Amino acid sequence: MDIEVGRMYTLRELASGFSVSERTLTRKLELGELRGYKVGNQWRVRGREWLEYTGALSGPRVFVVANAKGGAGKSTFTTNLAVLRAREGKRVLLIDLDPQGHLATLLNMPVDPDRTTVQLLNEELRLPRTVPGHRDRWHTLWTDLLQSVPGAEEHEALSRVFLVPAHNDLADLERANFHRSKPIEYALREAIEALTLVNPDIDEIWIDTPPNLGSLTRNALMAAHYVVSPFAKSDLGLDGLERLMVLVEQYLEFNPYLRVAGLVMNYGNPRTIMHNEIRETIKGRASLSPYLLESYVSEAERFNQAPRLGVPLVLAEPNSTSAQELRRVLKEMDACVE
Ligand SMILES: Nc1ncnc2c1ncn2[C@@H]1O[C@H](COP(=O)(O)OP(=O)(O)OP(=O)(O)O)[C@@H](O)[C@H]1O
Ligand SMILES: [Mg+2]
């Protein structure tokens, strides 16, 4: 029996297709060993969850870097943390959902306006699963959009980094398409599910988002497993983080895999009052305190040189304090999510 990741299956279908009893499946569902949804008193299991349960699908882990505040360090964290993963040997795909397109700048990659997240999300390109050729179409699209980043000759890790860059037109797409009545917030999730079918070699996906909680960020929350949120030590109001946490809570209903992997202070400096004040404020807020990481990234002028270096700081200056701090952040984050 062929399983489609996005389809819902009844227990009867799965039981007859895989020669197991419905009773056994019900027990696994009740124990939480298999994930499912109850419609009335009938269980339904999504294809993806069945494939994960049977071990047939071990799709990429998806991280979204978000904060409604501008300049918090989202693009800096996305590129550096993803590249650290590539240094560990993982194959990593970066997806830029911010129309500003900073990931391409930070990775020194020229942008072809016909090969960006605009094409990935464009509704016109999305075919209903039932249309013949749906899989071939996705294959062609992903093969075209998934681009290698330059610099692999000097930094071997970059041979495992791929990017779907953003283009300014993404802002138009958001305005034009994303306000229709269709559940357009599933666009990225569908695209990533299709990637699993056509290119199963990607281990992790890192998504950069714009400084707002509009439909592009919501698309990312619908598709992600983990949210990472850098915040500036000067962001004393913390309203960007709090609004993000409220949204994450709401999105759990649609995306039960979503977890907060960490709130990370950026521009830190423990010798300043502000640094300590903001940490205390977070610790005092129930919606934020469980996710605050001990590790932080200090304010450092070298980050401003990063675009000129052409490769992320963790490769350009791997022994710098900043690179060490970023490695520590990733390690602590992993301990929280495993
Ligand atoms: N720890 C740091 N110390 C000094 N400068 C930093 C630090 N982190 C980031 N920067 C710099 O601050 C600027 C903003 O960072 P970045 O672009 O990563 O933020 P962002 O959250 O993605 O911004 P936006 O909301 O506009 O997308 C960049 O010029 C970056 O180089
Ligand atoms: Mg950015």
mmCIF file of C-alpha atoms and ligand atoms in Angstrom:
data_model
loop_
_atom_site.group_PDB
_atom_site.id
_atom_site.type_symbol
_atom_site.label_atom_id
_atom_site.label_comp_id
_atom_site.label_asym_id
_atom_site.label_seq_id
_atom_site.Cartn_x
_atom_site.Cartn_y
_atom_site.Cartn_z
ATOM 1 C CA MET A 1 0.000 0.000 0.000
ATOM 2 C CA ASP A 2 1.423 3.411 -1.045
ATOM 3 C CA ILE A 3 1.067 6.100 1.612
ATOM 4 C CA GLU A 4 0.815 9.813 0.791
ATOM 5 C CA VAL A 5 2.233 12.038 3.507
ATOM 6 C CA GLY A 6 -0.591 14.595 3.451
ATOM 7 C CA ARG A 7 -3.576 12.212 3.312
ATOM 8 C CA MET A 8 -5.681 11.129 6.277
ATOM 9 C CA TYR A 9 -6.211 7.382 6.669
ATOM 10 C CA THR A 10 -8.834 5.470 8.625
ATOM 11 C CA LEU A 11 -7.754 2.613 10.880
ATOM 12 C CA ARG A 12 -9.552 0.185 8.600
ATOM 13 C CA GLU A 13 -7.426 1.281 5.615
ATOM 14 C CA LEU A 14 -4.157 0.996 7.577
ATOM 15 C CA ALA A 15 -5.143 -2.308 9.186
ATOM 16 C CA SER A 16 -5.959 -3.983 5.882
ATOM 17 C CA GLY A 17 -3.054 -2.359 4.022
ATOM 18 C CA PHE A 18 -0.443 -3.452 6.579
ATOM 19 C CA SER A 19 -1.978 -6.663 7.986
ATOM 20 C CA VAL A 20 -2.393 -5.455 11.560
ATOM 21 C CA SER A 21 -5.558 -5.483 13.622
ATOM 22 C CA GLU A 22 -7.531 -2.311 14.199
ATOM 23 C CA ARG A 23 -7.452 -3.155 17.927
ATOM 24 C CA THR A 24 -3.666 -3.054 17.980
ATOM 25 C CA LEU A 25 -3.654 0.296 16.186
ATOM 26 C CA THR A 26 -6.243 1.735 18.565
ATOM 27 C CA ARG A 27 -4.079 0.694 21.512
ATOM 28 C CA LYS A 28 -0.992 2.329 19.986
ATOM 29 C CA LEU A 29 -2.994 5.512 19.413
ATOM 30 C CA GLU A 30 -4.312 5.540 22.959
ATOM 31 C CA LEU A 31 -0.820 5.017 24.339
ATOM 32 C CA GLY A 32 0.450 7.870 22.164
ATOM 33 C CA GLU A 33 2.928 5.586 20.384
ATOM 34 C CA LEU A 34 1.242 6.465 17.118
ATOM 35 C CA ARG A 35 -0.074 9.969 16.565
ATOM 36 C CA GLY A 36 -3.617 10.419 15.305
ATOM 37 C CA TYR A 37 -6.679 12.628 15.484
ATOM 38 C CA LYS A 38 -10.166 11.741 16.616
ATOM 39 C CA VAL A 39 -13.001 12.680 14.294
ATOM 40 C CA GLY A 40 -16.110 11.906 16.342
ATOM 41 C CA ASN A 41 -15.160 8.529 17.834
ATOM 42 C CA GLN A 42 -13.161 7.433 14.775
ATOM 43 C CA TRP A 43 -9.383 7.718 14.626
ATOM 44 C CA ARG A 44 -7.656 9.221 11.611
ATOM 45 C CA VAL A 45 -3.908 9.021 10.993
ATOM 46 C CA ARG A 46 -2.028 11.321 8.658
ATOM 47 C CA GLY A 47 0.254 9.650 6.129
ATOM 48 C CA ARG A 48 3.324 11.444 7.482
ATOM 49 C CA GLU A 49 2.671 10.195 11.009
ATOM 50 C CA TRP A 50 2.170 6.639 9.825
ATOM 51 C CA LEU A 51 5.409 6.709 7.820
ATOM 52 C CA GLU A 52 7.280 8.162 10.786
ATOM 53 C CA TYR A 53 5.831 5.524 13.087
ATOM 54 C CA THR A 54 6.852 2.710 10.753
ATOM 55 C CA GLY A 55 10.303 4.228 10.335
ATOM 56 C CA ALA A 56 9.792 4.623 6.592
ATOM 57 C CA LEU A 57 10.100 8.354 6.812
ATOM 58 C CA SER A 58 12.648 10.221 8.773
ATOM 59 C CA GLY A 59 12.212 13.643 7.264
ATOM 60 C CA PRO A 60 14.403 16.656 7.968
ATOM 61 C CA ARG A 61 14.137 18.505 11.262
ATOM 62 C CA VAL A 62 12.783 21.965 10.565
ATOM 63 C CA PHE A 63 13.907 25.018 12.583
ATOM 64 C CA VAL A 64 12.390 28.467 12.271
ATOM 65 C CA VAL A 65 14.205 31.533 13.540
ATOM 66 C CA ALA A 66 11.668 34.180 14.484
ATOM 67 C CA ASN A 67 11.087 37.341 16.466
ATOM 68 C CA ALA A 68 8.614 40.085 15.577
ATOM 69 C CA LYS A 69 11.295 42.665 16.401
ATOM 70 C CA GLY A 70 13.659 43.842 13.666
ATOM 71 C CA GLY A 71 17.425 43.569 14.072
ATOM 72 C CA ALA A 72 17.270 40.913 16.802
ATOM 73 C CA GLY A 73 19.807 38.740 14.965
ATOM 74 C CA LYS A 74 17.501 36.324 13.110
ATOM 75 C CA SER A 75 19.427 36.218 9.828
ATOM 76 C CA THR A 76 22.776 36.116 11.643
ATOM 77 C CA PHE A 77 21.625 33.174 13.771
ATOM 78 C CA THR A 78 19.983 31.331 10.866
ATOM 79 C CA THR A 79 23.119 31.338 8.718
ATOM 80 C CA ASN A 80 25.609 30.638 11.487
ATOM 81 C CA LEU A 81 23.643 27.915 13.263
ATOM 82 C CA ALA A 82 22.808 26.176 9.974
ATOM 83 C CA VAL A 83 26.433 26.290 8.869
ATOM 84 C CA LEU A 84 27.543 24.854 12.223
ATOM 85 C CA ARG A 85 25.264 21.921 11.478
ATOM 86 C CA ALA A 86 26.905 21.500 8.080
ATOM 87 C CA ARG A 87 30.272 21.410 9.868
ATOM 88 C CA GLU A 88 28.925 18.476 11.885
ATOM 89 C CA GLY A 89 28.364 16.678 8.558
ATOM 90 C CA LYS A 90 24.647 17.375 8.096
ATOM 91 C CA ARG A 91 23.131 18.433 4.796
ATOM 92 C CA VAL A 92 21.293 21.651 5.481
ATOM 93 C CA LEU A 93 18.763 23.652 3.521
ATOM 94 C CA LEU A 94 18.184 27.321 4.300
ATOM 95 C CA ILE A 95 14.877 28.845 3.259
ATOM 96 C CA ASP A 96 14.571 32.633 3.273
ATOM 97 C CA LEU A 97 11.039 33.815 4.010
ATOM 98 C CA ASP A 98 12.068 37.431 4.521
ATOM 99 C CA PRO A 99 11.536 39.617 1.407
ATOM 100 C CA GLN A 100 14.682 41.538 2.455
ATOM 101 C CA GLY A 101 16.612 38.477 1.270
ATOM 102 C CA HIS A 102 19.477 38.739 3.767
ATOM 103 C CA LEU A 103 20.448 35.059 3.663
ATOM 104 C CA ALA A 104 21.715 35.373 0.088
ATOM 105 C CA THR A 105 23.731 38.456 1.081
ATOM 106 C CA LEU A 106 25.246 36.718 4.093
ATOM 107 C CA LEU A 107 26.093 33.638 2.017
ATOM 108 C CA ASN A 108 27.403 35.757 -0.849
ATOM 109 C CA MET A 109 25.046 34.236 -3.351
ATOM 110 C CA PRO A 110 23.691 36.046 -6.417
ATOM 111 C CA VAL A 111 19.889 35.796 -6.599
ATOM 112 C CA ASP A 112 18.094 34.682 -9.737
ATOM 113 C CA PRO A 113 14.606 36.198 -9.329
ATOM 114 C CA ASP A 114 13.093 33.131 -11.014
ATOM 115 C CA ARG A 115 14.505 30.733 -8.411
ATOM 116 C CA THR A 116 13.343 31.996 -5.029
ATOM 117 C CA THR A 117 10.837 31.358 -2.274
ATOM 118 C CA VAL A 118 8.338 33.258 -4.430
ATOM 119 C CA GLN A 119 8.227 30.291 -6.811
ATOM 120 C CA LEU A 120 8.191 27.877 -3.880
ATOM 121 C CA LEU A 121 5.154 29.418 -2.267
ATOM 122 C CA ASN A 122 3.357 30.651 -5.320
ATOM 123 C CA GLU A 123 -0.035 29.153 -5.222
ATOM 124 C CA GLU A 124 -0.218 28.836 -9.001
ATOM 125 C CA LEU A 125 2.636 26.358 -8.868
ATOM 126 C CA ARG A 126 0.984 24.245 -6.236
ATOM 127 C CA LEU A 127 -0.936 21.399 -7.730
ATOM 128 C CA PRO A 128 -3.605 19.485 -5.871
ATOM 129 C CA ARG A 129 -2.236 16.109 -4.820
ATOM 130 C CA THR A 130 -4.880 14.361 -6.875
ATOM 131 C CA VAL A 131 -3.648 15.809 -10.180
ATOM 132 C CA PRO A 132 -1.507 13.316 -12.134
ATOM 133 C CA GLY A 133 2.076 14.488 -12.411
ATOM 134 C CA HIS A 134 1.966 16.283 -9.050
ATOM 135 C CA ARG A 135 5.074 14.514 -7.860
ATOM 136 C CA ASP A 136 7.007 15.149 -11.102
ATOM 137 C CA ARG A 137 6.105 18.803 -10.954
ATOM 138 C CA TRP A 138 7.460 19.114 -7.435
ATOM 139 C CA HIS A 139 10.570 17.227 -8.460
ATOM 140 C CA THR A 140 11.246 19.716 -11.252
ATOM 141 C CA LEU A 141 10.513 22.694 -9.013
ATOM 142 C CA TRP A 142 12.694 21.590 -6.090
ATOM 143 C CA THR A 143 15.547 20.540 -8.383
ATOM 144 C CA ASP A 144 15.480 24.045 -9.840
ATOM 145 C CA LEU A 145 15.136 25.958 -6.561
ATOM 146 C CA LEU A 146 17.565 24.121 -4.311
ATOM 147 C CA GLN A 147 20.822 25.977 -4.952
ATOM 148 C CA SER A 148 24.349 25.340 -3.742
ATOM 149 C CA VAL A 149 26.025 28.243 -2.000
ATOM 150 C CA PRO A 150 29.457 29.506 -3.098
ATOM 151 C CA GLY A 151 32.671 28.991 -1.148
ATOM 152 C CA ALA A 152 32.806 25.189 -0.889
ATOM 153 C CA GLU A 153 36.378 25.178 -2.283
ATOM 154 C CA GLU A 154 37.674 27.023 0.795
ATOM 155 C CA HIS A 155 35.149 25.729 3.305
ATOM 156 C CA GLU A 156 34.186 22.107 2.735
ATOM 157 C CA ALA A 157 31.148 22.435 5.036
ATOM 158 C CA LEU A 158 29.518 24.754 2.503
ATOM 159 C CA SER A 159 29.229 21.853 0.045
ATOM 160 C CA ARG A 160 26.442 20.617 2.339
ATOM 161 C CA VAL A 161 24.595 23.953 2.495
ATOM 162 C CA PHE A 162 21.758 24.777 0.113
ATOM 163 C CA LEU A 163 19.637 27.884 -0.131
ATOM 164 C CA VAL A 164 16.304 28.911 -1.540
ATOM 165 C CA PRO A 165 16.829 32.690 -1.446
ATOM 166 C CA ALA A 166 14.185 35.356 -1.077
ATOM 167 C CA HIS A 167 13.336 38.160 -3.438
ATOM 168 C CA ASN A 168 11.524 41.439 -2.894
ATOM 169 C CA ASP A 169 8.551 40.063 -4.815
ATOM 170 C CA LEU A 170 7.835 37.877 -1.810
ATOM 171 C CA ALA A 171 6.262 40.950 -0.198
ATOM 172 C CA ASP A 172 3.912 41.264 -3.197
ATOM 173 C CA LEU A 173 3.086 37.572 -3.022
ATOM 174 C CA GLU A 174 2.210 37.946 0.619
ATOM 175 C CA ARG A 175 -0.102 40.857 -0.145
ATOM 176 C CA ALA A 176 -1.678 39.305 -3.238
ATOM 177 C CA ASN A 177 -2.070 35.670 -2.379
ATOM 178 C CA PHE A 178 -1.896 35.179 1.300
ATOM 179 C CA HIS A 179 -5.118 36.901 2.152
ATOM 180 C CA ARG A 180 -7.367 34.549 0.251
ATOM 181 C CA SER A 181 -9.825 32.395 2.097
ATOM 182 C CA LYS A 182 -7.874 29.185 1.322
ATOM 183 C CA PRO A 183 -5.637 27.885 4.103
ATOM 184 C CA ILE A 184 -2.595 29.379 2.412
ATOM 185 C CA GLU A 185 -0.539 29.031 5.573
ATOM 186 C CA TYR A 186 0.035 25.406 4.616
ATOM 187 C CA ALA A 187 1.999 26.368 1.481
ATOM 188 C CA LEU A 188 5.491 25.924 2.938
ATOM 189 C CA ARG A 189 4.553 22.774 4.836
ATOM 190 C CA GLU A 190 3.275 21.189 1.631
ATOM 191 C CA ALA A 191 6.434 22.210 -0.194
ATOM 192 C CA ILE A 192 8.630 20.670 2.532
ATOM 193 C CA GLU A 193 6.595 17.473 2.538
ATOM 194 C CA ALA A 194 7.101 17.278 -1.211
ATOM 195 C CA LEU A 195 10.856 17.795 -0.732
ATOM 196 C CA THR A 196 10.938 14.706 1.463
ATOM 197 C CA LEU A 197 9.628 12.722 -1.477
ATOM 198 C CA VAL A 198 11.920 14.124 -4.151
ATOM 199 C CA ASN A 199 15.153 14.732 -2.193
ATOM 200 C CA PRO A 200 15.361 12.734 1.014
ATOM 201 C CA ASP A 201 19.019 13.670 1.648
ATOM 202 C CA ILE A 202 18.410 16.949 3.483
ATOM 203 C CA ASP A 203 18.917 16.446 7.234
ATOM 204 C CA GLU A 204 17.833 19.838 8.508
ATOM 205 C CA ILE A 205 15.986 22.904 7.276
ATOM 206 C CA TRP A 206 16.547 26.388 8.741
ATOM 207 C CA ILE A 207 14.019 29.098 7.942
ATOM 208 C CA ASP A 208 14.660 32.833 8.324
ATOM 209 C CA THR A 209 11.585 35.020 8.799
ATOM 210 C CA PRO A 210 10.736 38.728 8.521
ATOM 211 C CA PRO A 211 10.442 40.975 11.600
ATOM 212 C CA ASN A 212 6.690 40.535 11.936
ATOM 213 C CA LEU A 213 4.185 37.794 12.671
ATOM 214 C CA GLY A 214 2.412 37.983 9.308
ATOM 215 C CA SER A 215 1.562 35.127 7.000
ATOM 216 C CA LEU A 216 5.168 34.400 5.993
ATOM 217 C CA THR A 217 6.175 33.781 9.612
ATOM 218 C CA ARG A 218 2.942 31.808 10.085
ATOM 219 C CA ASN A 219 3.824 29.610 7.126
ATOM 220 C CA ALA A 220 7.094 28.843 8.861
ATOM 221 C CA LEU A 221 5.369 28.026 12.162
ATOM 222 C CA MET A 222 3.069 25.646 10.336
ATOM 223 C CA ALA A 223 6.029 23.815 8.785
ATOM 224 C CA ALA A 224 8.537 23.817 11.653
ATOM 225 C CA HIS A 225 9.398 21.499 14.490
ATOM 226 C CA TYR A 226 11.429 24.001 16.498
ATOM 227 C CA VAL A 227 11.320 27.756 17.048
ATOM 228 C CA VAL A 228 14.536 29.572 17.920
ATOM 229 C CA SER A 229 14.215 33.184 18.922
ATOM 230 C CA PRO A 230 17.132 35.550 19.341
ATOM 231 C CA PHE A 231 16.352 38.770 21.145
ATOM 232 C CA ALA A 232 18.328 41.939 21.736
ATOM 233 C CA LYS A 233 19.348 42.768 25.285
ATOM 234 C CA SER A 234 17.874 46.232 24.698
ATOM 235 C CA ASP A 235 14.429 44.764 23.925
ATOM 236 C CA LEU A 236 13.201 45.427 27.451
ATOM 237 C CA GLY A 237 9.508 45.436 26.489
ATOM 238 C CA LEU A 238 9.805 41.875 25.173
ATOM 239 C CA ASP A 239 6.484 42.262 23.396
ATOM 240 C CA GLY A 240 7.883 40.711 20.171
ATOM 241 C CA LEU A 241 8.785 37.540 22.074
ATOM 242 C CA GLU A 242 5.535 37.415 24.002
ATOM 243 C CA ARG A 243 3.419 37.801 20.872
ATOM 244 C CA LEU A 244 5.458 35.052 19.220
ATOM 245 C CA MET A 245 4.841 32.706 22.157
ATOM 246 C CA VAL A 246 1.082 33.346 21.965
ATOM 247 C CA LEU A 247 1.169 32.513 18.258
ATOM 248 C CA VAL A 248 3.191 29.334 18.865
ATOM 249 C CA GLU A 249 0.583 28.257 21.397
ATOM 250 C CA GLN A 250 -2.186 28.841 18.844
ATOM 251 C CA TYR A 251 -0.307 26.995 16.102
ATOM 252 C CA LEU A 252 0.090 23.881 18.233
ATOM 253 C CA GLU A 253 -3.458 23.056 17.263
ATOM 254 C CA PHE A 254 -2.478 22.857 13.586
ATOM 255 C CA ASN A 255 1.114 21.722 14.033
ATOM 256 C CA PRO A 256 1.433 19.471 17.084
ATOM 257 C CA TYR A 257 5.195 19.033 16.460
ATOM 258 C CA LEU A 258 6.008 22.663 17.162
ATOM 259 C CA ARG A 259 8.354 23.243 20.136
ATOM 260 C CA VAL A 260 10.312 26.237 21.376
ATOM 261 C CA ALA A 261 13.979 25.267 21.178
ATOM 262 C CA GLY A 262 15.246 28.383 22.878
ATOM 263 C CA LEU A 263 15.079 32.102 23.483
ATOM 264 C CA VAL A 264 18.634 33.360 23.080
ATOM 265 C CA MET A 265 19.961 36.697 24.145
ATOM 266 C CA ASN A 266 21.910 38.514 21.460
ATOM 267 C CA TYR A 267 24.126 41.600 21.922
ATOM 268 C CA GLY A 268 24.767 40.315 25.446
ATOM 269 C CA ASN A 269 27.187 41.802 27.936
ATOM 270 C CA PRO A 270 26.839 40.574 31.516
ATOM 271 C CA ARG A 271 28.708 43.614 32.814
ATOM 272 C CA THR A 272 25.784 45.847 31.887
ATOM 273 C CA ILE A 273 22.649 46.434 33.916
ATOM 274 C CA MET A 274 20.458 45.918 30.854
ATOM 275 C CA HIS A 275 21.788 42.404 30.246
ATOM 276 C CA ASN A 276 20.897 41.282 33.743
ATOM 277 C CA GLU A 277 17.667 43.214 33.884
ATOM 278 C CA ILE A 278 16.227 41.601 30.781
ATOM 279 C CA ARG A 279 17.186 38.115 31.971
ATOM 280 C CA GLU A 280 15.425 38.747 35.260
ATOM 281 C CA THR A 281 12.355 40.082 33.428
ATOM 282 C CA ILE A 282 12.177 36.917 31.306
ATOM 283 C CA LYS A 283 12.606 34.680 34.332
ATOM 284 C CA GLY A 284 9.642 36.462 35.868
ATOM 285 C CA ARG A 285 7.337 35.750 32.937
ATOM 286 C CA ALA A 286 5.788 32.303 32.898
ATOM 287 C CA SER A 287 5.292 32.257 29.122
ATOM 288 C CA LEU A 288 8.993 32.895 28.468
ATOM 289 C CA SER A 289 11.106 31.630 31.368
ATOM 290 C CA PRO A 290 11.087 27.869 30.545
ATOM 291 C CA TYR A 291 12.758 28.569 27.209
ATOM 292 C CA LEU A 292 15.488 31.048 28.168
ATOM 293 C CA LEU A 293 18.917 29.619 27.339
ATOM 294 C CA GLU A 294 21.827 30.228 29.676
ATOM 295 C CA SER A 295 24.173 30.754 26.748
ATOM 296 C CA TYR A 296 24.052 34.029 24.854
ATOM 297 C CA VAL A 297 25.864 35.826 22.060
ATOM 298 C CA SER A 298 27.820 38.946 22.993
ATOM 299 C CA GLU A 299 27.732 42.192 21.133
ATOM 300 C CA ALA A 300 30.732 42.150 18.793
ATOM 301 C CA GLU A 301 31.770 44.476 16.021
ATOM 302 C CA ARG A 302 32.915 41.512 13.891
ATOM 303 C CA PHE A 303 29.273 40.666 13.101
ATOM 304 C CA ASN A 304 28.997 43.881 11.145
ATOM 305 C CA GLN A 305 31.936 42.781 8.982
ATOM 306 C CA ALA A 306 30.199 39.487 8.228
ATOM 307 C CA PRO A 307 28.593 40.442 4.891
ATOM 308 C CA ARG A 308 32.003 41.516 3.624
ATOM 309 C CA LEU A 309 33.607 38.231 4.672
ATOM 310 C CA GLY A 310 31.329 36.372 2.243
ATOM 311 C CA VAL A 311 30.927 33.389 4.557
ATOM 312 C CA PRO A 312 29.265 33.156 7.970
ATOM 313 C CA LEU A 313 31.361 34.106 10.959
ATOM 314 C CA VAL A 314 31.574 30.555 12.316
ATOM 315 C CA LEU A 315 33.597 29.681 9.204
ATOM 316 C CA ALA A 316 35.467 32.955 8.706
ATOM 317 C CA GLU A 317 36.602 33.171 12.339
ATOM 318 C CA PRO A 318 35.915 29.789 13.915
ATOM 319 C CA ASN A 319 38.089 30.518 16.950
ATOM 320 C CA SER A 320 36.545 33.883 17.777
ATOM 321 C CA THR A 321 34.530 34.374 20.952
ATOM 322 C CA SER A 322 31.413 34.907 18.835
ATOM 323 C CA ALA A 323 31.828 31.561 17.027
ATOM 324 C CA GLN A 324 32.374 29.795 20.345
ATOM 325 C CA GLU A 325 29.253 31.413 21.753
ATOM 326 C CA LEU A 326 27.182 30.344 18.751
ATOM 327 C CA ARG A 327 28.418 26.752 19.143
ATOM 328 C CA ARG A 328 27.448 26.858 22.812
ATOM 329 C CA VAL A 329 23.957 28.117 21.896
ATOM 330 C CA LEU A 330 23.450 25.254 19.467
ATOM 331 C CA LYS A 331 24.634 22.695 22.001
ATOM 332 C CA GLU A 332 22.337 23.987 24.721
ATOM 333 C CA MET A 333 19.438 24.132 22.288
ATOM 334 C CA ASP A 334 19.993 20.506 21.336
ATOM 335 C CA ALA A 335 19.982 19.460 24.960
ATOM 336 C CA CYS A 336 16.608 21.200 25.361
ATOM 337 C CA VAL A 337 14.916 19.618 22.351
ATOM 338 C CA GLU A 338 16.132 16.029 22.576
HETATM 339 N N1 LIG B 1 25.873 40.004 18.547
HETATM 340 C C1 LIG B 1 25.950 41.001 17.655
HETATM 341 N N2 LIG B 1 26.808 42.025 17.848
HETATM 342 C C2 LIG B 1 26.903 43.032 16.972
HETATM 343 N N3 LIG B 1 26.195 43.110 15.842
HETATM 344 C C3 LIG B 1 25.305 42.113 15.600
HETATM 345 C C4 LIG B 1 25.139 41.020 16.488
HETATM 346 N N4 LIG B 1 24.186 40.187 15.962
HETATM 347 C C5 LIG B 1 23.799 40.753 14.809
HETATM 348 N N5 LIG B 1 24.463 41.917 14.580
HETATM 349 C C6 LIG B 1 24.309 42.828 13.448
HETATM 350 O O1 LIG B 1 23.070 43.496 13.607
HETATM 351 C C7 LIG B 1 22.416 43.649 12.368
HETATM 352 C C8 LIG B 1 21.057 42.961 12.452
HETATM 353 O O2 LIG B 1 21.248 41.548 12.560
HETATM 354 P P1 LIG B 1 20.358 40.554 11.710
HETATM 355 O O3 LIG B 1 20.259 41.037 10.307
HETATM 356 O O4 LIG B 1 20.851 39.189 11.938
HETATM 357 O O5 LIG B 1 18.968 40.773 12.452
HETATM 358 P P2 LIG B 1 17.511 40.344 11.941
HETATM 359 O O6 LIG B 1 16.717 40.009 13.138
HETATM 360 O O7 LIG B 1 17.621 39.318 10.898
HETATM 361 O O8 LIG B 1 17.016 41.711 11.298
HETATM 362 P P3 LIG B 1 15.687 41.917 10.410
HETATM 363 O O9 LIG B 1 14.579 41.914 11.379
HETATM 364 O O10 LIG B 1 15.876 43.240 9.731
HETATM 365 O O11 LIG B 1 15.630 40.782 9.457
HETATM 366 C C9 LIG B 1 23.334 43.078 11.321
HETATM 367 O O12 LIG B 1 24.096 44.102 10.765
HETATM 368 C C10 LIG B 1 24.224 42.123 12.122
HETATM 369 O O13 LIG B 1 25.492 41.979 11.524
HETATM 370 MG MG MG B 2 16.848 39.263 8.987
#
